[in-house]
C-alpha positions as CSV (number, residue, x, y, z in Angstrom):
1,M,-19.4,23.6,-30.5
2,D,-17.0,25.8,-29.5
3,I,-14.3,24.9,-26.6
4,L,-15.9,26.8,-23.6
5,N,-19.3,24.2,-24.1
6,L,-16.8,21.4,-24.3
7,L,-14.6,22.0,-21.0
8,H,-18.0,22.5,-19.1
9,L,-19.1,18.9,-18.1
10,P,-22.0,18.5,-16.0
11,L,-21.0,17.1,-12.7
12,S,-22.9,13.9,-13.5
13,T,-20.7,13.3,-16.5
14,V,-17.9,13.7,-14.2
15,A,-19.1,11.2,-11.4
16,F,-20.0,8.7,-14.0
17,Y,-16.3,8.5,-15.0
18,A,-14.7,9.3,-12.0
19,I,-16.4,6.9,-9.0
20,P,-16.1,4.2,-11.1
21,F,-12.4,4.4,-11.7
22,L,-11.7,5.6,-8.4
23,I,-13.3,1.9,-7.0
24,A,-11.5,0.1,-9.4
25,L,-8.1,1.5,-8.5
26,T,-9.2,1.0,-4.6
27,V,-9.4,-2.6,-5.5
28,I,-6.2,-3.0,-7.9
29,V,-4.0,-1.1,-5.3
30,F,-5.6,-3.4,-2.2
31,I,-4.8,-6.6,-4.4
32,H,-1.5,-5.3,-5.6
33,E,-0.3,-4.3,-1.6
34,L,-2.0,-7.5,0.0
35,G,0.4,-9.5,-2.6
36,H,3.4,-7.7,-0.8
37,Y,1.6,-8.1,2.5
38,L,1.1,-11.8,2.3
39,V,4.2,-13.0,1.1
40,A,6.2,-10.3,3.8
41,R,4.1,-12.3,6.7
42,W,5.1,-15.6,5.1
43,C,9.0,-14.5,5.1
44,G,8.4,-13.4,8.9
45,V,8.5,-9.7,8.1
46,D,6.5,-7.5,10.6
47,V,4.2,-5.3,9.2
48,E,3.6,-1.9,10.6
49,S,0.9,-0.6,8.6
50,F,-1.2,-1.4,5.4
51,S,-2.6,1.6,3.8
52,I,-5.2,2.5,0.9
53,G,-5.1,5.8,0.0
54,F,-2.4,8.4,1.1
55,G,-2.5,11.6,3.4
56,R,-4.6,11.8,6.4
57,E,-6.1,8.5,7.9
58,I,-10.0,8.3,7.7
59,F,-10.3,5.6,10.0
60,G,-8.3,2.5,11.0
61,W,-7.6,-0.7,13.3
62,H,-4.9,-3.1,14.2
63,D,-4.7,-6.7,13.9
64,R,-3.7,-9.1,16.0
65,N,-0.4,-9.2,14.6
66,G,0.2,-5.3,15.5
67,T,-0.6,-4.1,11.7
68,R,-2.4,-1.1,11.6
69,W,-4.7,-1.3,8.4
70,K,-5.8,2.3,7.5
71,I,-7.8,3.8,5.1
72,A,-6.7,7.6,4.0
73,W,-7.9,10.7,2.3
74,I,-6.4,10.5,-1.2
75,P,-7.9,7.3,-3.1
76,L,-4.6,7.3,-5.4
77,G,-2.5,4.2,-4.2
78,G,-1.4,2.5,-1.1
79,Y,1.5,1.1,0.7
80,V,2.5,-1.4,3.0
81,K,5.3,-0.2,5.8
82,F,7.7,-2.8,7.3
83,R,9.3,-2.5,10.3
84,G,12.9,-0.6,9.6
85,D,11.2,1.3,6.8
86,A,11.6,5.1,7.2
87,N,8.8,5.5,5.0
88,A,6.1,4.4,3.1
89,A,8.7,3.7,0.0
90,S,10.4,1.0,2.1
91,F,13.6,3.5,2.7
92,P,15.8,2.0,5.4
93,S,15.9,4.1,8.4
94,G,19.7,4.8,9.7
95,E,19.1,2.7,12.8
96,A,17.2,0.1,11.1
97,M,20.3,-1.1,8.9
98,E,22.5,-1.2,12.2
99,Q,19.9,-3.6,14.2
100,A,18.7,-5.3,11.0
101,R,20.7,-8.7,11.7
102,L,19.4,-8.5,14.9
103,D,16.0,-8.0,14.9
104,P,14.4,-11.0,13.0
105,G,11.1,-9.2,11.9
106,N,13.2,-6.2,10.4
107,F,12.6,-6.4,6.4
108,H,16.0,-5.2,5.7
109,G,17.5,-7.7,7.7
110,K,16.1,-10.6,5.1
111,P,18.2,-12.6,2.9
112,V,17.9,-11.1,-0.4
113,W,15.5,-13.6,-1.8
114,Q,13.2,-13.2,0.5
115,R,13.2,-8.9,-0.2
116,A,13.2,-9.7,-3.7
117,A,10.1,-12.2,-3.0
118,V,8.0,-9.4,-1.1
119,V,9.0,-6.9,-3.3
120,A,7.6,-8.9,-6.6
121,A,4.8,-10.3,-5.0
122,G,2.8,-7.2,-5.6
123,P,3.0,-6.9,-9.4
124,I,2.6,-10.8,-9.7
125,V,-0.9,-10.8,-7.7
126,N,-1.7,-8.1,-10.2
127,F,-0.6,-10.2,-13.2
128,L,-2.6,-13.1,-11.5
């Protein structure tokens, strides 16, 4: 058997492993991000968006709290974006730092223990 035959895998073999992997990853990411979301809401942080996947949105909806729930094209992760974040990595926007103490729903204006709880919630939920 030469190397070219090893590299030429049938599409059914790739799908046999790739599709279950992406499904399992999506479930794990959803549970992880749900941990962040639930603790953030419990701490009074406003959540702007909850995304499974990255890139352009395939479809989404708004809940009664104003959170945009969405499914995106690249199913290799996800994120929860809080009020005051400049991006999905929770980097604070310039204006957020100035207004954080005045805005009760701003993530960056919360006490350190609440921010730590929100950040730790994802891995803790995955561990449980």
